[in-house]
mmCIF file of C-alpha atoms in Angstrom:
data_model
loop_
_atom_site.group_PDB
_atom_site.id
_atom_site.type_symbol
_atom_site.label_atom_id
_atom_site.label_comp_id
_atom_site.label_asym_id
_atom_site.label_seq_id
_atom_site.Cartn_x
_atom_site.Cartn_y
_atom_site.Cartn_z
ATOM 1 C CA MET F 1 -32.932 8.130 284.053
ATOM 2 C CA GLN F 2 -31.761 4.577 283.730
ATOM 3 C CA SER F 3 -33.424 2.682 280.879
ATOM 4 C CA LEU F 4 -35.647 -0.218 281.835
ATOM 5 C CA ASN F 5 -36.448 -3.122 279.573
ATOM 6 C CA SER F 6 -40.031 -4.266 279.732
ATOM 7 C CA PRO F 7 -40.524 -7.782 281.121
ATOM 8 C CA ALA F 8 -42.282 -10.300 278.930
ATOM 9 C CA GLY F 9 -46.009 -9.599 278.713
ATOM 10 C CA VAL F 10 -45.835 -6.191 280.470
ATOM 11 C CA ASP F 11 -46.477 -2.926 278.666
ATOM 12 C CA LEU F 12 -44.659 -0.149 280.452
ATOM 13 C CA ASN F 13 -46.641 2.452 278.554
ATOM 14 C CA SER F 14 -49.708 1.364 280.507
ATOM 15 C CA LEU F 15 -47.959 2.512 283.672
ATOM 16 C CA ILE F 16 -47.621 6.075 282.406
ATOM 17 C CA ARG F 17 -50.601 8.365 283.036
ATOM 18 C CA LYS F 18 -51.250 12.037 282.604
ATOM 19 C CA THR F 19 -50.864 14.464 285.464
ATOM 20 C CA GLY F 20 -53.663 14.451 287.945
ATOM 21 C CA THR F 21 -54.630 10.844 287.556
ATOM 22 C CA THR F 22 -54.346 8.168 290.139
ATOM 23 C CA LEU F 23 -53.064 4.708 289.236
ATOM 24 C CA THR F 24 -53.564 1.558 291.214
ATOM 25 C CA ARG F 25 -51.835 -1.717 290.358
ATOM 26 C CA ALA F 26 -52.378 -5.025 292.099
ATOM 27 C CA PHE F 27 -50.427 -8.228 291.408
ATOM 28 C CA VAL F 28 -51.489 -11.545 292.807
ATOM 29 C CA GLY F 29 -49.472 -14.721 292.386
ATOM 30 C CA PRO F 30 -48.808 -17.965 294.223
ATOM 31 C CA GLY F 31 -46.218 -17.537 296.905
ATOM 32 C CA TYR F 32 -46.444 -13.744 296.795
ATOM 33 C CA ARG F 33 -48.251 -11.238 299.054
ATOM 34 C CA THR F 34 -50.815 -8.905 297.542
ATOM 35 C CA ILE F 35 -48.995 -5.892 296.193
ATOM 36 C CA GLN F 36 -50.818 -2.647 295.683
ATOM 37 C CA CYS F 37 -49.218 0.442 294.308
ATOM 38 C CA LYS F 38 -51.045 3.783 294.311
ATOM 39 C CA VAL F 39 -49.638 7.036 293.090
ATOM 40 C CA ASN F 40 -50.934 10.570 292.644
ATOM 41 C CA PHE F 41 -49.090 11.950 289.653
ATOM 42 C CA SER F 42 -50.118 15.539 290.462
ATOM 43 C CA THR F 43 -47.914 15.521 293.516
ATOM 44 C CA ASN F 44 -45.426 13.006 292.154
ATOM 45 C CA GLN F 45 -45.699 11.177 295.471
ATOM 46 C CA THR F 46 -46.556 7.585 296.107
ATOM 47 C CA THR F 47 -48.891 6.643 298.885
ATOM 48 C CA GLY F 48 -50.316 3.484 300.371
ATOM 49 C CA LYS F 49 -47.535 1.309 298.867
ATOM 50 C CA SER F 50 -47.089 -1.933 300.663
ATOM 51 C CA PHE F 51 -44.167 -4.171 299.607
ATOM 52 C CA GLY F 52 -44.495 -6.628 302.441
ATOM 53 C CA SER F 53 -42.110 -4.732 304.647
ATOM 54 C CA GLY F 54 -44.046 -1.488 304.795
ATOM 55 C CA HIS F 55 -41.306 0.632 303.185
ATOM 56 C CA THR F 56 -42.347 3.550 301.069
ATOM 57 C CA SER F 57 -40.483 5.040 298.162
ATOM 58 C CA GLY F 58 -40.269 8.540 296.939
ATOM 59 C CA PRO F 59 -39.731 9.350 293.295
ATOM 60 C CA ARG F 60 -42.111 8.215 290.606
ATOM 61 C CA TYR F 61 -39.526 6.381 288.457
ATOM 62 C CA GLU F 62 -38.646 4.127 291.391
ATOM 63 C CA TRP F 63 -42.294 3.132 291.644
ATOM 64 C CA GLN F 64 -42.391 2.312 287.903
ATOM 65 C CA SER F 65 -39.228 0.241 288.139
ATOM 66 C CA ALA F 66 -40.428 -1.709 291.136
ATOM 67 C CA CYS F 67 -43.803 -2.427 289.567
ATOM 68 C CA SER F 68 -42.181 -3.597 286.324
ATOM 69 C CA ILE F 69 -39.804 -5.962 288.079
ATOM 70 C CA LEU F 70 -42.579 -7.379 290.227
ATOM 71 C CA ALA F 71 -44.777 -7.802 287.162
ATOM 72 C CA GLY F 72 -42.021 -9.796 285.491
ATOM 73 C CA LYS F 73 -41.725 -12.121 288.471
ATOM 74 C CA VAL F 74 -45.494 -12.675 288.594
ATOM 75 C CA GLU F 75 -45.624 -13.388 284.848
ATOM 76 C CA SER F 76 -42.761 -15.891 285.110
ATOM 77 C CA GLN F 77 -44.347 -17.617 288.092
ATOM 78 C CA GLN F 78 -47.705 -17.872 286.291
ATOM 79 C CA GLN F 79 -46.004 -19.362 283.247
ATOM 80 C CA ASN F 80 -44.273 -22.023 285.380
ATOM 81 C CA THR F 81 -47.574 -22.797 287.077
ATOM 82 C CA ALA F 82 -49.292 -23.212 283.714
ATOM 83 C CA ASP F 83 -46.564 -25.565 282.504
ATOM 84 C CA ALA F 84 -46.891 -27.655 285.648
ATOM 85 C CA ALA F 85 -50.652 -27.785 285.291
ATOM 86 C CA ALA F 86 -50.357 -28.991 281.711
ATOM 87 C CA VAL F 87 -49.612 -32.511 282.973
ATOM 88 C CA VAL F 88 -51.982 -34.213 285.380
ATOM 89 C CA ASN F 89 -51.271 -37.731 286.670
ATOM 90 C CA GLY F 90 -48.702 -38.177 283.934
ATOM 91 C CA HIS F 91 -51.145 -37.337 281.085
ATOM 92 C CA ALA F 92 -50.797 -34.300 278.920
ATOM 93 C CA THR F 93 -53.761 -31.937 278.929
ATOM 94 C CA ILE F 94 -52.651 -29.825 275.969
ATOM 95 C CA ASP F 95 -52.116 -30.618 272.303
ATOM 96 C CA LEU F 96 -48.500 -30.517 271.172
ATOM 97 C CA VAL F 97 -47.783 -28.928 267.817
ATOM 98 C CA PRO F 98 -45.030 -30.778 265.947
ATOM 99 C CA VAL F 99 -42.014 -28.721 264.961
ATOM 100 C CA GLU F 100 -41.245 -28.711 261.267
ATOM 101 C CA VAL F 101 -37.850 -30.301 260.612
ATOM 102 C CA GLN F 102 -35.547 -28.728 258.081
ATOM 103 C CA SER F 103 -35.227 -30.716 254.867
ATOM 104 C CA THR F 104 -31.495 -30.039 254.547
ATOM 105 C CA PRO F 105 -29.518 -31.796 257.312
ATOM 106 C CA ILE F 106 -26.981 -29.805 259.211
ATOM 107 C CA ARG F 107 -23.421 -30.847 258.391
ATOM 108 C CA LYS F 108 -21.490 -32.191 261.339
ATOM 109 C CA ALA F 109 -18.047 -30.776 261.943
ATOM 110 C CA LEU F 110 -15.118 -33.090 261.358
ATOM 111 C CA SER F 111 -13.745 -34.788 264.439
ATOM 112 C CA ILE F 112 -10.582 -36.723 265.130
ATOM 113 C CA SER F 113 -12.410 -39.969 264.407
ATOM 114 C CA ASP F 114 -12.999 -38.809 260.833
ATOM 115 C CA LEU F 115 -9.247 -38.516 260.378
ATOM 116 C CA SER F 116 -8.308 -41.690 262.201
ATOM 117 C CA PRO F 117 -5.440 -43.818 260.851
ATOM 118 C CA SER F 118 -5.818 -47.161 259.120
ATOM 119 C CA PRO F 119 -6.958 -50.142 261.185
ATOM 120 C CA MET F 120 -4.388 -52.093 263.093
ATOM 121 C CA HIS F 121 -2.923 -55.391 261.958
ATOM 122 C CA GLY F 122 -5.612 -57.831 260.896
ATOM 123 C CA GLN F 123 -8.512 -55.499 261.750
ATOM 124 C CA LYS F 124 -10.374 -55.494 258.422
ATOM 125 C CA LEU F 125 -7.542 -54.001 256.436
ATOM 126 C CA ARG F 126 -7.895 -53.252 252.753
ATOM 127 C CA VAL F 127 -5.186 -55.329 251.108
ATOM 128 C CA SER F 128 -4.445 -55.141 247.397
ATOM 129 C CA TYR F 129 -2.931 -57.957 245.349
ATOM 130 C CA GLN F 130 -2.222 -58.688 241.699
ATOM 131 C CA GLY F 131 -4.687 -60.985 239.971
ATOM 132 C CA VAL F 132 -8.341 -61.911 240.236
ATOM 133 C CA PRO F 133 -10.203 -63.734 243.020
ATOM 134 C CA GLY F 134 -8.810 -67.228 243.342
ATOM 135 C CA ALA F 135 -5.206 -66.195 242.698
ATOM 136 C CA TYR F 136 -2.410 -67.384 244.962
ATOM 137 C CA SER F 137 -1.763 -63.745 245.871
ATOM 138 C CA GLU F 138 -5.284 -63.552 247.293
ATOM 139 C CA ALA F 139 -4.539 -66.583 249.470
ATOM 140 C CA ALA F 140 -1.291 -64.926 250.592
ATOM 141 C CA ALA F 141 -3.181 -61.738 251.502
ATOM 142 C CA GLY F 142 -5.633 -63.787 253.553
ATOM 143 C CA LYS F 143 -2.790 -65.559 255.324
ATOM 144 C CA ALA F 144 -0.937 -62.323 256.055
ATOM 145 C CA TYR F 145 -4.056 -60.444 257.225
ATOM 146 C CA PRO F 146 -6.886 -62.819 258.185
ATOM 147 C CA GLY F 147 -10.308 -61.297 257.656
ATOM 148 C CA CYS F 148 -9.001 -58.503 255.426
ATOM 149 C CA GLU F 149 -10.836 -56.964 252.493
ATOM 150 C CA ALA F 150 -8.872 -58.176 249.464
ATOM 151 C CA ILE F 151 -8.681 -55.771 246.496
ATOM 152 C CA PRO F 152 -7.708 -57.389 243.151
ATOM 153 C CA CYS F 153 -5.471 -55.425 240.732
ATOM 154 C CA ASP F 154 -4.697 -56.227 237.135
ATOM 155 C CA GLN F 155 -1.003 -55.260 237.401
ATOM 156 C CA PHE F 156 1.716 -55.246 240.038
ATOM 157 C CA GLU F 157 2.244 -51.503 239.705
ATOM 158 C CA VAL F 158 -1.460 -50.847 240.252
ATOM 159 C CA ALA F 159 -1.192 -52.642 243.601
ATOM 160 C CA PHE F 160 1.640 -50.289 244.579
ATOM 161 C CA GLN F 161 -0.406 -47.269 243.545
ATOM 162 C CA THR F 162 -3.484 -48.321 245.531
ATOM 163 C CA VAL F 163 -1.460 -48.068 248.722
ATOM 164 C CA GLU F 164 0.189 -44.787 247.761
ATOM 165 C CA LEU F 165 -3.204 -43.258 246.933
ATOM 166 C CA TRP F 166 -4.807 -44.546 250.170
ATOM 167 C CA ILE F 167 -7.184 -46.824 248.293
ATOM 168 C CA ALA F 168 -5.685 -49.772 250.157
ATOM 169 C CA ASP F 169 -3.874 -50.033 253.488
ATOM 170 C CA ARG F 170 -1.454 -52.787 252.478
ATOM 171 C CA ALA F 171 -0.245 -54.635 249.402
ATOM 172 C CA VAL F 172 0.877 -58.272 249.312
ATOM 173 C CA LEU F 173 3.086 -59.091 246.319
ATOM 174 C CA PRO F 174 5.327 -62.041 245.390
ATOM 175 C CA VAL F 175 9.078 -61.508 245.155
ATOM 176 C CA GLU F 176 10.490 -65.010 244.696
ATOM 177 C CA ASN F 177 9.578 -68.650 244.222
ATOM 178 C CA SER F 178 11.543 -71.678 245.340
ATOM 179 C CA LEU F 179 11.473 -73.093 241.788
ATOM 180 C CA GLY F 180 11.083 -70.121 239.458
ATOM 181 C CA GLY F 181 13.420 -67.741 241.284
ATOM 182 C CA SER F 182 12.994 -64.006 241.708
ATOM 183 C CA ILE F 183 10.142 -61.974 240.280
ATOM 184 C CA HIS F 184 12.235 -59.175 238.853
ATOM 185 C CA ARG F 185 9.349 -56.886 238.042
ATOM 186 C CA ASN F 186 8.503 -56.421 241.702
ATOM 187 C CA TYR F 187 12.123 -55.780 242.652
ATOM 188 C CA ASP F 188 12.204 -52.951 240.127
ATOM 189 C CA LEU F 189 8.939 -51.568 241.531
ATOM 190 C CA LEU F 190 10.291 -51.681 245.082
ATOM 191 C CA LEU F 191 12.984 -49.251 244.005
ATOM 192 C CA ARG F 192 10.645 -47.038 241.989
ATOM 193 C CA HIS F 193 8.009 -46.604 244.707
ATOM 194 C CA ARG F 194 8.461 -45.357 248.269
ATOM 195 C CA LEU F 195 6.581 -48.092 250.116
ATOM 196 C CA HIS F 196 8.071 -50.032 253.024
ATOM 197 C CA ILE F 197 8.273 -53.767 253.583
ATOM 198 C CA VAL F 198 6.521 -54.482 256.881
ATOM 199 C CA GLY F 199 6.351 -58.280 256.765
ATOM 200 C CA GLU F 200 6.664 -61.437 254.727
ATOM 201 C CA VAL F 201 4.566 -64.552 254.226
ATOM 202 C CA GLN F 202 5.489 -67.851 252.605
ATOM 203 C CA LEU F 203 2.745 -69.711 250.778
ATOM 204 C CA PRO F 204 3.008 -73.327 249.571
ATOM 205 C CA VAL F 205 1.828 -73.561 245.967
ATOM 206 C CA HIS F 206 -0.526 -76.391 245.014
ATOM 207 C CA HIS F 207 -1.278 -76.442 241.279
ATOM 208 C CA CYS F 208 -4.306 -78.105 239.702
ATOM 209 C CA LEU F 209 -5.257 -78.732 236.085
ATOM 210 C CA LEU F 210 -8.718 -77.228 235.573
ATOM 211 C CA THR F 211 -11.218 -77.696 232.743
ATOM 212 C CA LEU F 212 -14.899 -77.113 232.167
ATOM 213 C CA PRO F 213 -17.148 -79.821 233.625
ATOM 214 C CA GLY F 214 -17.266 -82.979 231.494
ATOM 215 C CA VAL F 215 -14.111 -82.250 229.481
ATOM 216 C CA ARG F 216 -11.589 -85.091 229.183
ATOM 217 C CA LYS F 217 -7.860 -84.638 228.695
ATOM 218 C CA GLU F 218 -8.061 -86.162 225.210
ATOM 219 C CA TYR F 219 -10.045 -83.106 224.096
ATOM 220 C CA LEU F 220 -7.394 -80.622 225.188
ATOM 221 C CA THR F 221 -5.244 -78.768 222.678
ATOM 222 C CA ARG F 222 -4.008 -75.906 224.862
ATOM 223 C CA VAL F 223 -2.992 -75.207 228.472
ATOM 224 C CA ILE F 224 -2.834 -71.611 229.700
ATOM 225 C CA SER F 225 -1.481 -70.163 232.936
ATOM 226 C CA HIS F 226 1.096 -67.829 234.417
ATOM 227 C CA PRO F 227 4.604 -68.365 232.946
ATOM 228 C CA GLN F 228 6.019 -69.590 236.250
ATOM 229 C CA ALA F 229 3.089 -71.972 236.766
ATOM 230 C CA LEU F 230 3.714 -73.464 233.319
ATOM 231 C CA ALA F 231 7.401 -73.892 234.134
ATOM 232 C CA GLN F 232 6.658 -75.443 237.520
ATOM 233 C CA CYS F 233 4.361 -78.088 235.945
ATOM 234 C CA GLU F 234 6.327 -78.819 232.787
ATOM 235 C CA HIS F 235 7.293 -82.412 233.616
ATOM 236 C CA SER F 236 3.897 -83.248 235.099
ATOM 237 C CA LEU F 237 2.120 -82.147 231.936
ATOM 238 C CA THR F 238 4.409 -84.401 229.905
ATOM 239 C CA LYS F 239 3.694 -87.349 232.192
ATOM 240 C CA LEU F 240 -0.024 -86.804 231.707
ATOM 241 C CA GLY F 241 0.523 -87.343 227.979
ATOM 242 C CA LEU F 242 -0.676 -83.885 227.059
ATOM 243 C CA ASN F 243 0.732 -82.872 223.694
ATOM 244 C CA VAL F 244 -0.707 -79.373 223.886
ATOM 245 C CA ILE F 245 0.237 -75.782 223.257
ATOM 246 C CA ARG F 246 1.350 -74.009 226.436
ATOM 247 C CA GLU F 247 0.348 -70.383 226.464
ATOM 248 C CA ALA F 248 1.280 -67.784 229.082
ATOM 249 C CA VAL F 249 -1.245 -65.347 230.533
ATOM 250 C CA ASP F 250 -1.102 -62.741 233.316
ATOM 251 C CA ASP F 251 -2.094 -64.957 236.261
ATOM 252 C CA THR F 252 -3.326 -68.415 237.161
ATOM 253 C CA ALA F 253 -6.829 -67.554 238.349
ATOM 254 C CA GLY F 254 -7.263 -65.255 235.369
ATOM 255 C CA ALA F 255 -6.680 -68.247 233.110
ATOM 256 C CA ALA F 256 -9.499 -70.172 234.807
ATOM 257 C CA GLU F 257 -11.793 -67.158 234.599
ATOM 258 C CA TYR F 258 -11.058 -66.762 230.880
ATOM 259 C CA ILE F 259 -11.913 -70.386 230.090
ATOM 260 C CA ALA F 260 -15.136 -70.257 232.099
ATOM 261 C CA ALA F 261 -16.240 -66.970 230.544
ATOM 262 C CA ASN F 262 -15.614 -68.131 226.965
ATOM 263 C CA LYS F 263 -16.751 -71.777 227.388
ATOM 264 C CA LEU F 264 -13.511 -73.159 225.950
ATOM 265 C CA LEU F 265 -13.845 -76.929 225.829
ATOM 266 C CA ASP F 266 -10.373 -77.520 224.334
ATOM 267 C CA THR F 267 -8.412 -75.433 226.867
ATOM 268 C CA ALA F 268 -7.218 -76.183 230.390
ATOM 269 C CA ALA F 269 -5.812 -73.874 233.052
ATOM 270 C CA ILE F 270 -3.213 -74.373 235.753
ATOM 271 C CA ALA F 271 -4.570 -72.703 238.869
ATOM 272 C CA SER F 272 -5.600 -73.286 242.471
ATOM 273 C CA ALA F 273 -8.449 -75.409 243.789
ATOM 274 C CA ARG F 274 -10.137 -72.204 244.999
ATOM 275 C CA ALA F 275 -10.182 -70.907 241.407
ATOM 276 C CA ALA F 276 -11.990 -74.091 240.338
ATOM 277 C CA GLU F 277 -14.588 -73.499 243.038
ATOM 278 C CA LEU F 278 -15.095 -69.850 242.147
ATOM 279 C CA TYR F 279 -15.461 -70.337 238.402
ATOM 280 C CA GLY F 280 -17.338 -73.626 238.345
ATOM 281 C CA MET F 281 -14.578 -75.768 236.844
ATOM 282 C CA GLN F 282 -13.560 -79.356 237.447
ATOM 283 C CA ILE F 283 -10.148 -80.492 238.706
ATOM 284 C CA LEU F 284 -8.813 -82.829 236.031
ATOM 285 C CA ALA F 285 -5.502 -83.418 237.843
ATOM 286 C CA ASP F 286 -4.531 -82.406 241.383
ATOM 287 C CA GLY F 287 -1.066 -81.468 242.640
ATOM 288 C CA ILE F 288 0.667 -81.305 239.258
ATOM 289 C CA GLN F 289 3.645 -79.173 240.364
ATOM 290 C CA ASP F 290 6.960 -80.867 239.613
ATOM 291 C CA ASP F 291 8.324 -80.162 243.099
ATOM 292 C CA HIS F 292 5.973 -80.570 246.034
ATOM 293 C CA SER F 293 8.155 -78.218 248.075
ATOM 294 C CA ASN F 294 7.052 -75.356 245.851
ATOM 295 C CA VAL F 295 6.823 -72.182 247.945
ATOM 296 C CA THR F 296 6.326 -68.548 246.978
ATOM 297 C CA ARG F 297 7.538 -65.745 249.208
ATOM 298 C CA PHE F 298 5.396 -62.626 249.426
ATOM 299 C CA VAL F 299 6.192 -59.273 251.021
ATOM 300 C CA MET F 300 3.689 -56.988 252.746
ATOM 301 C CA LEU F 301 3.980 -53.313 251.819
ATOM 302 C CA ALA F 302 2.733 -50.237 253.680
ATOM 303 C CA ARG F 303 3.074 -46.463 253.536
ATOM 304 C CA GLU F 304 4.933 -46.302 256.853
ATOM 305 C CA PRO F 305 7.632 -48.614 258.245
ATOM 306 C CA ILE F 306 7.184 -50.566 261.438
ATOM 307 C CA ILE F 307 9.330 -50.151 264.517
ATOM 308 C CA PRO F 308 12.053 -52.841 264.481
ATOM 309 C CA ARG F 309 12.464 -55.074 267.512
ATOM 310 C CA ILE F 310 15.037 -57.491 268.818
ATOM 311 C CA ASP F 311 12.790 -59.823 270.847
ATOM 312 C CA ARG F 312 11.984 -61.977 267.809
ATOM 313 C CA PRO F 313 13.702 -62.910 264.516
ATOM 314 C CA PHE F 314 13.785 -59.998 262.086
ATOM 315 C CA LYS F 315 14.927 -59.613 258.517
ATOM 316 C CA THR F 316 16.108 -56.433 256.801
ATOM 317 C CA SER F 317 16.049 -55.723 253.053
ATOM 318 C CA ILE F 318 18.318 -53.112 251.478
ATOM 319 C CA VAL F 319 19.244 -51.941 247.976
ATOM 320 C CA PHE F 320 22.512 -50.246 247.048
ATOM 321 C CA ALA F 321 24.609 -49.248 244.057
ATOM 322 C CA HIS F 322 28.299 -48.529 243.608
ATOM 323 C CA GLU F 323 30.538 -47.047 240.941
ATOM 324 C CA GLU F 324 33.755 -49.033 241.198
ATOM 325 C CA GLY F 325 32.822 -52.448 239.864
ATOM 326 C CA THR F 326 32.637 -55.767 241.659
ATOM 327 C CA SER F 327 35.548 -55.043 243.997
ATOM 328 C CA VAL F 328 33.259 -52.877 246.120
ATOM 329 C CA LEU F 329 30.755 -55.711 246.373
ATOM 330 C CA PHE F 330 33.323 -57.760 248.297
ATOM 331 C CA LYS F 331 33.822 -54.918 250.774
ATOM 332 C CA VAL F 332 30.056 -54.581 251.243
ATOM 333 C CA LEU F 333 29.608 -58.275 251.925
ATOM 334 C CA SER F 334 32.565 -58.237 254.323
ATOM 335 C CA ALA F 335 30.796 -55.636 256.455
ATOM 336 C CA PHE F 336 28.144 -58.269 257.242
ATOM 337 C CA ALA F 337 30.514 -61.239 257.464
ATOM 338 C CA PHE F 338 32.773 -59.575 260.068
ATOM 339 C CA ARG F 339 29.733 -59.005 262.288
ATOM 340 C CA ASP F 340 28.390 -62.543 261.872
ATOM 341 C CA ILE F 341 25.250 -61.394 260.059
ATOM 342 C CA SER F 342 23.852 -64.006 257.667
ATOM 343 C CA LEU F 343 22.634 -63.017 254.218
ATOM 344 C CA THR F 344 19.520 -64.813 252.975
ATOM 345 C CA LYS F 345 19.380 -63.294 249.499
ATOM 346 C CA ILE F 346 21.414 -61.217 247.062
ATOM 347 C CA GLU F 347 19.924 -60.123 243.753
ATOM 348 C CA SER F 348 21.452 -57.935 241.059
ATOM 349 C CA ARG F 349 19.495 -55.859 238.563
ATOM 350 C CA PRO F 350 20.824 -53.607 235.774
ATOM 351 C CA HIS F 351 20.963 -49.923 236.653
ATOM 352 C CA ARG F 352 18.241 -48.357 234.493
ATOM 353 C CA HIS F 353 19.677 -44.842 234.486
ATOM 354 C CA ARG F 354 23.293 -45.918 234.031
ATOM 355 C CA PRO F 355 23.232 -49.298 232.255
ATOM 356 C CA ILE F 356 26.811 -49.084 230.889
ATOM 357 C CA ARG F 357 29.984 -48.065 232.663
ATOM 358 C CA LEU F 358 33.093 -47.188 230.650
ATOM 359 C CA ALA F 359 36.552 -47.946 232.060
ATOM 360 C CA ASP F 360 40.038 -47.606 230.672
ATOM 361 C CA ASP F 361 41.543 -50.976 229.760
ATOM 362 C CA ALA F 362 45.135 -51.821 230.647
ATOM 363 C CA ASN F 363 45.866 -52.385 226.946
ATOM 364 C CA GLY F 364 44.848 -48.841 226.087
ATOM 365 C CA GLY F 365 41.280 -49.586 225.068
ATOM 366 C CA VAL F 366 37.945 -48.768 226.661
ATOM 367 C CA ALA F 367 36.066 -51.539 228.457
ATOM 368 C CA LYS F 368 32.286 -51.506 228.826
ATOM 369 C CA HIS F 369 30.695 -52.946 231.936
ATOM 370 C CA PHE F 370 27.111 -53.238 233.063
ATOM 371 C CA GLU F 371 26.134 -51.126 236.042
ATOM 372 C CA TYR F 372 24.151 -53.049 238.647
ATOM 373 C CA ILE F 373 21.914 -52.378 241.600
ATOM 374 C CA PHE F 374 22.048 -54.989 244.358
ATOM 375 C CA TYR F 375 19.221 -56.167 246.579
ATOM 376 C CA VAL F 376 20.286 -57.856 249.819
ATOM 377 C CA ASP F 377 18.286 -59.519 252.614
ATOM 378 C CA PHE F 378 20.065 -60.208 255.899
ATOM 379 C CA GLU F 379 18.947 -61.753 259.176
ATOM 380 C CA ALA F 380 19.103 -58.883 261.649
ATOM 381 C CA SER F 381 16.862 -56.117 262.888
ATOM 382 C CA MET F 382 17.623 -52.450 262.396
ATOM 383 C CA ALA F 383 17.324 -52.192 266.162
ATOM 384 C CA ASP F 384 20.405 -54.438 266.391
ATOM 385 C CA VAL F 385 23.644 -52.495 266.862
ATOM 386 C CA ARG F 386 25.454 -54.937 264.572
ATOM 387 C CA ALA F 387 23.125 -54.089 261.694
ATOM 388 C CA GLN F 388 23.465 -50.361 262.328
ATOM 389 C CA ASN F 389 27.269 -50.563 262.279
ATOM 390 C CA ALA F 390 27.249 -52.774 259.178
ATOM 391 C CA LEU F 391 25.116 -50.318 257.226
ATOM 392 C CA ALA F 392 27.265 -47.413 258.391
ATOM 393 C CA GLU F 393 30.272 -49.205 256.898
ATOM 394 C CA VAL F 394 28.382 -50.129 253.703
ATOM 395 C CA GLN F 395 27.463 -46.493 253.187
ATOM 396 C CA GLU F 396 31.149 -45.617 252.934
ATOM 397 C CA PHE F 397 31.601 -47.839 249.866
ATOM 398 C CA THR F 398 28.350 -47.212 247.996
ATOM 399 C CA SER F 399 26.957 -44.314 246.010
ATOM 400 C CA PHE F 400 23.372 -45.165 246.912
ATOM 401 C CA LEU F 401 21.893 -47.056 249.882
ATOM 402 C CA ARG F 402 18.262 -47.468 250.900
ATOM 403 C CA VAL F 403 16.601 -49.628 253.542
ATOM 404 C CA LEU F 404 13.468 -51.177 252.018
ATOM 405 C CA GLY F 405 12.228 -52.472 255.366
ATOM 406 C CA SER F 406 13.030 -54.244 258.598
ATOM 407 C CA TYR F 407 10.306 -56.764 259.418
ATOM 408 C CA PRO F 408 9.542 -60.014 261.290
ATOM 409 C CA VAL F 409 10.498 -63.311 259.690
ATOM 410 C CA ASP F 410 7.598 -65.580 258.744
ATOM 411 C CA MET F 411 7.908 -68.442 261.219
ATOM 412 C CA THR F 412 4.679 -70.209 260.208
ATOM 413 C CA PRO F 413 5.334 -73.955 259.851
ATOM 414 C CA TRP F 414 4.214 -75.640 256.666
ATOM 415 C CA SER F 415 4.607 -78.955 254.915
ATOM 416 C CA PRO F 416 3.953 -80.104 251.324
ATOM 417 C CA SER F 417 1.080 -82.305 252.510
ATOM 418 C CA SER F 418 -0.744 -79.312 253.997
ATOM 419 C CA SER F 419 -0.375 -77.110 250.953
ATOM 420 C CA ALA F 420 -3.727 -78.107 249.569
ATOM 421 C CA ALA F 421 -5.459 -76.868 252.672
ATOM 422 C CA VAL F 422 -4.008 -73.402 252.141
ATOM 423 C CA GLU F 423 -5.981 -73.012 248.956
#
């Protein structure tokens, strides 16, 4: 016989009786006719069964199955009726028992939003820079990515590592100054790390001489700042009549922070006007740079390169090395000249792994030459066919060639008179 699962609230054992007994079952429910089932188990025949249509069934197990199914329907209908009657005119008529909430929250599965990429340009990026708040690099980061979250780093290499380790999305670092020249440390780091240049920003530099409030220049015996800041203000300090010791520190804003933290009344710092505001210092002299066209060029670094375009001015930075002396350098530069591609910068740095190259001299001796790595910036996009052909030709003459980045040129206008507003 086919097994039958008991409906909720119905005990099938109650339907089983000994032989010779008579069982009557009646089910009454809303929307249903009265159902009466009567059976004489001695004859195993069912009599007087009315299922609305007047049909009668034969075997006993069919009667049990039918009664069980009907009982389940009646029980379900009564439960629905009770639930509906629990609310009258919108008011609950039963007390609800609160469900105890688990103390340990259920962990949500990771979704694609949890693994989303870094924000787009300018959308609250995390940008690292070298220095402390108030440094010119912080101002450059704010100019490159307005509204970004600036992350100060104590060293240039730390700023590179923050991007590689996904602590920051971008890094903004200086590479050259119109007065002090190239910042060689960052050129070496560009070769050591695998980040890509994705943009540049030029920041006018406006130096100020900062002291603690109330200090006069006659009290000063020392001026501290970044080495390039000291060099850029050398003549101005002399004109101010300051016969002081000039001491180099890591960065300009760090010099102001050091004086403020140690309450040094005999020491001044060369830094920005923002540094004076942040560290509660007074501006003893404003605009003390020797050349008011003082500009520092910063590059923006990212883990991935950007797609080069040709609908706006682009610049491409490369680094290469060769093994045949300076004669190959002429061939490399000719590859750009023949295609009318202008070079904006060429910088040579000693090859760290091969600093000396030995060559046989014509007089029978051995000549020693320095091995160099060359950094070149040229005005063309990597999407430009001329640039692609030029680099294909350069690769034939070099032992090493790497594209550091192809990025838009900073076209932001600036003037010496507006440099103070940048701070």
